[in-house]
Amino acid sequence: MYRLKTKMRLFSSIVKSTLLYGCECLTLTKGNEKKLRVFYLKCLRRILRVFYPNLVKNEVILERTGKKDIVGEIRKRKWRWIGHVARREDGHLVKASNKLKL
């Protein structure tokens, strides 16, 4: 069996990176946020082998794995992207196409 550290490294490099690909440009609704959280926590519960009859709070799962909330990370990445776009020169293509969104 693999150690938890190895499982979490694989999860972060494969699943989480795929899940977060291009998240800076997505518009998140409350429904999408809920679906992302459910999928993320379901994966972490599976890694920790916490199944249905055992009721464990989401905060405990995140604490055991050392991970943060996925929606918070998406918001952080969006703000970082907005900062990059805002620092571009005025004539740049990215800034021109995002002018209405900022």
Backbone as CSV, one residue per row, in Angstrom:
resi,resn,N_x,N_y,N_z,CA_x,CA_y,CA_z,C_x,C_y,C_z
1,MET,0.834,-1.177,0.000,0.000,0.000,0.000,0.884,1.249,0.000
2,TYR,0.415,2.293,-0.605,1.160,3.547,-0.682,0.941,4.376,0.584
3,ARG,1.943,5.148,0.941,1.805,6.050,2.079,0.911,7.222,1.690
4,LEU,0.357,7.871,2.702,-0.535,9.003,2.469,0.193,10.123,1.724
5,LYS,1.436,10.363,2.067,2.211,11.422,1.413,2.336,11.162,-0.091
6,THR,2.573,9.915,-0.465,2.698,9.551,-1.878,1.363,9.719,-2.593
7,LYS,0.295,9.283,-1.940,-1.042,9.420,-2.535,-1.393,10.888,-2.759
8,MET,-1.054,11.737,-1.789,-1.389,13.152,-1.910,-0.556,13.835,-2.990
9,ARG,0.690,13.415,-3.143,1.516,13.978,-4.220,0.959,13.589,-5.581
10,LEU,0.543,12.341,-5.733,-0.063,11.899,-6.989,-1.381,12.627,-7.241
11,PHE,-2.188,12.770,-6.202,-3.469,13.472,-6.323,-3.250,14.910,-6.777
12,SER,-2.297,15.591,-6.152,-2.040,16.990,-6.506,-1.508,17.136,-7.923
13,SER,-0.635,16.229,-8.317,-0.014,16.374,-9.629,-0.925,15.928,-10.773
14,ILE,-1.830,15.005,-10.529,-2.664,14.491,-11.611,-4.076,15.057,-11.552
15,VAL,-4.771,14.779,-10.473,-6.197,15.129,-10.381,-6.389,16.626,-10.177
16,LYS,-5.691,17.173,-9.200,-5.890,18.588,-8.874,-5.441,19.503,-10.009
17,SER,-4.326,19.183,-10.651,-3.869,20.029,-11.750,-4.838,19.980,-12.929
18,THR,-5.440,18.816,-13.172,-6.446,18.707,-14.234,-7.701,19.472,-13.871
19,LEU,-8.098,19.394,-12.611,-9.302,20.072,-12.140,-9.162,21.588,-12.222
20,LEU,-7.968,22.092,-11.956,-7.751,23.535,-11.911,-7.288,24.131,-13.239
21,TYR,-7.128,23.309,-14.272,-6.644,23.811,-15.554,-7.612,24.851,-16.123
22,GLY,-7.134,26.044,-16.355,-7.945,27.095,-16.957,-8.992,27.687,-16.036
23,CYS,-8.886,27.458,-14.736,-9.923,27.930,-13.808,-9.944,29.448,-13.685
24,GLU,-8.873,30.112,-14.096,-8.812,31.566,-13.993,-9.859,32.244,-14.878
25,CYS,-10.227,31.578,-15.950,-11.140,32.185,-16.921,-12.585,31.731,-16.753
26,LEU,-12.838,30.816,-15.853,-14.195,30.297,-15.661,-15.013,31.207,-14.765
27,THR,-16.309,31.258,-15.032,-17.231,31.953,-14.157,-17.845,30.911,-13.245
28,LEU,-17.617,31.046,-11.954,-18.130,30.064,-11.011,-19.482,30.499,-10.461
29,THR,-20.454,29.615,-10.584,-21.741,29.821,-9.939,-21.734,29.029,-8.639
30,LYS,-22.742,29.245,-7.810,-22.832,28.495,-6.552,-22.960,27.001,-6.826
31,GLY,-23.678,26.640,-7.872,-23.828,25.230,-8.231,-22.517,24.594,-8.652
32,ASN,-21.742,25.328,-9.459,-20.433,24.826,-9.886,-19.475,24.704,-8.708
33,GLU,-19.517,25.684,-7.796,-18.670,25.614,-6.604,-18.996,24.368,-5.794
34,LYS,-20.277,24.094,-5.635,-20.702,22.931,-4.857,-20.232,21.633,-5.516
35,LYS,-20.365,21.543,-6.829,-19.936,20.343,-7.547,-18.429,20.133,-7.442
36,LEU,-17.665,21.216,-7.541,-16.212,21.115,-7.414,-15.817,20.643,-6.020
37,ARG,-16.470,21.231,-4.988,-16.177,20.819,-3.608,-16.512,19.355,-3.376
38,VAL,-17.673,18.930,-3.883,-18.093,17.542,-3.692,-17.090,16.590,-4.330
39,PHE,-16.687,16.869,-5.563,-15.730,16.000,-6.240,-14.397,15.972,-5.503
40,TYR,-13.906,17.141,-5.124,-12.610,17.266,-4.453,-12.612,16.494,-3.132
41,LEU,-13.637,16.710,-2.326,-13.703,16.039,-1.027,-13.986,14.552,-1.169
42,LYS,-14.711,14.169,-2.198,-14.952,12.747,-2.439,-13.635,12.029,-2.755
43,CYS,-12.789,12.675,-3.549,-11.472,12.097,-3.853,-10.625,11.979,-2.591
44,LEU,-10.624,13.019,-1.761,-9.832,12.984,-0.532,-10.352,11.925,0.438
45,ARG,-11.671,11.791,0.532,-12.248,10.754,1.392,-11.854,9.367,0.908
46,ARG,-11.835,9.188,-0.376,-11.449,7.890,-0.938,-9.983,7.582,-0.638
47,ILE,-9.131,8.583,-0.726,-7.717,8.405,-0.406,-7.548,8.008,1.058
48,LEU,-8.327,8.656,1.945,-8.234,8.361,3.375,-9.038,7.130,3.794
49,ARG,-9.768,6.555,2.855,-10.625,5.397,3.114,-11.703,5.702,4.159
50,VAL,-12.336,6.848,3.997,-13.469,7.230,4.838,-14.711,7.032,3.990
51,PHE,-15.517,6.041,4.328,-16.691,5.712,3.534,-17.971,6.105,4.252
52,TYR,-19.113,5.900,3.617,-20.398,6.459,4.020,-20.794,6.280,5.491
53,PRO,-20.799,5.123,6.058,-21.319,5.067,7.434,-20.515,5.909,8.423
54,ASN,-19.257,6.143,8.128,-18.423,6.975,8.996,-18.626,8.439,8.623
55,LEU,-19.228,9.197,9.515,-19.473,10.608,9.252,-18.298,11.423,9.771
56,VAL,-17.545,11.984,8.857,-16.391,12.809,9.197,-16.595,14.157,8.508
57,LYS,-16.418,15.233,9.254,-16.635,16.574,8.699,-15.589,16.894,7.635
58,ASN,-15.989,17.765,6.724,-15.091,18.163,5.635,-13.828,18.833,6.164
59,GLU,-13.968,19.628,7.214,-12.813,20.320,7.796,-11.784,19.317,8.302
60,VAL,-12.266,18.213,8.866,-11.365,17.183,9.381,-10.624,16.503,8.221
61,ILE,-11.345,16.245,7.139,-10.726,15.633,5.960,-9.630,16.545,5.408
62,LEU,-9.925,17.826,5.282,-8.936,18.779,4.768,-7.736,18.887,5.713
63,GLU,-7.994,18.835,7.014,-6.914,18.916,7.991,-6.019,17.683,7.935
64,ARG,-6.624,16.514,7.817,-5.844,15.269,7.760,-4.956,15.201,6.529
65,THR,-5.454,15.715,5.422,-4.686,15.650,4.181,-3.758,16.852,4.002
66,GLY,-3.980,17.905,4.776,-3.143,19.097,4.655,-3.494,19.939,3.441
67,LYS,-4.698,19.799,2.926,-5.140,20.548,1.744,-6.052,21.692,2.151
68,LYS,-6.250,22.619,1.216,-7.151,23.750,1.429,-8.397,23.564,0.581
69,ASP,-9.394,24.394,0.850,-10.638,24.342,0.090,-10.361,24.668,-1.377
70,ILE,-10.937,23.899,-2.279,-10.670,24.040,-3.709,-11.220,25.360,-4.264
71,VAL,-12.360,25.799,-3.761,-12.956,27.038,-4.263,-12.106,28.238,-3.844
72,GLY,-11.563,28.205,-2.642,-10.657,29.267,-2.201,-9.412,29.340,-3.063
73,GLU,-8.913,28.182,-3.456,-7.728,28.159,-4.318,-8.043,28.707,-5.711
74,ILE,-9.234,28.404,-6.223,-9.639,28.936,-7.527,-9.737,30.451,-7.459
75,ARG,-10.341,30.973,-6.388,-10.451,32.429,-6.234,-9.074,33.081,-6.155
76,LYS,-8.166,32.454,-5.441,-6.803,32.970,-5.329,-6.138,33.030,-6.698
77,ARG,-6.303,31.975,-7.481,-5.721,31.945,-8.827,-6.352,32.989,-9.729
78,LYS,-7.658,33.228,-9.594,-8.329,34.253,-10.401,-7.767,35.637,-10.089
79,TRP,-7.597,35.944,-8.802,-7.069,37.256,-8.426,-5.634,37.428,-8.900
80,ARG,-4.859,36.360,-8.862,-3.487,36.427,-9.352,-3.486,36.702,-10.858
81,TRP,-4.388,36.056,-11.606,-4.491,36.271,-13.048,-4.925,37.707,-13.351
82,ILE,-5.872,38.227,-12.579,-6.327,39.606,-12.776,-5.168,40.572,-12.556
83,GLY,-4.329,40.286,-11.561,-3.150,41.119,-11.316,-2.195,41.109,-12.485
84,HIS,-1.980,39.950,-13.088,-1.104,39.849,-14.257,-1.669,40.636,-15.433
85,VAL,-2.971,40.513,-15.644,-3.614,41.216,-16.758,-3.582,42.723,-16.523
86,ALA,-3.816,43.154,-15.294,-3.843,44.589,-14.987,-2.471,45.236,-15.180
87,ARG,-1.396,44.484,-14.982,-0.050,45.045,-15.137,0.421,45.090,-16.586
88,ARG,-0.298,44.484,-17.498,0.086,44.522,-18.915,-0.067,45.927,-19.472
89,GLU,0.657,46.213,-20.550,0.509,47.514,-21.190,-0.868,47.600,-21.848
90,ASP,-1.303,48.810,-22.103,-2.672,49.047,-22.563,-2.981,48.413,-23.916
91,GLY,-2.049,48.319,-24.793,-2.329,47.786,-26.124,-2.240,46.270,-26.222
92,HIS,-1.933,45.579,-25.142,-1.739,44.127,-25.187,-3.063,43.415,-25.459
93,LEU,-2.997,42.339,-26.227,-4.182,41.600,-26.639,-4.985,41.068,-25.456
94,VAL,-4.313,40.539,-24.435,-5.014,39.990,-23.269,-5.779,41.074,-22.539
95,LYS,-5.163,42.220,-22.380,-5.826,43.317,-21.672,-6.981,43.876,-22.483
96,ALA,-6.824,43.930,-23.783,-7.891,44.453,-24.636,-9.098,43.515,-24.629
97,SER,-8.863,42.195,-24.625,-9.984,41.258,-24.651,-10.649,41.132,-23.291
98,ASN,-9.956,41.477,-22.210,-10.526,41.386,-20.873,-10.966,42.734,-20.322
99,LYS,-10.937,43.767,-21.146,-11.229,45.113,-20.669,-12.634,45.218,-20.080
100,LEU,-13.611,44.585,-20.719,-14.968,44.648,-20.225,-15.158,43.819,-18.959
101,LYS,-14.390,42.749,-18.805,-14.549,41.863,-17.658,-13.942,42.435,-16.384
102,LEU,-12.892,43.253,-16.514,-12.254,43.819,-15.327,-13.071,44.971,-14.829
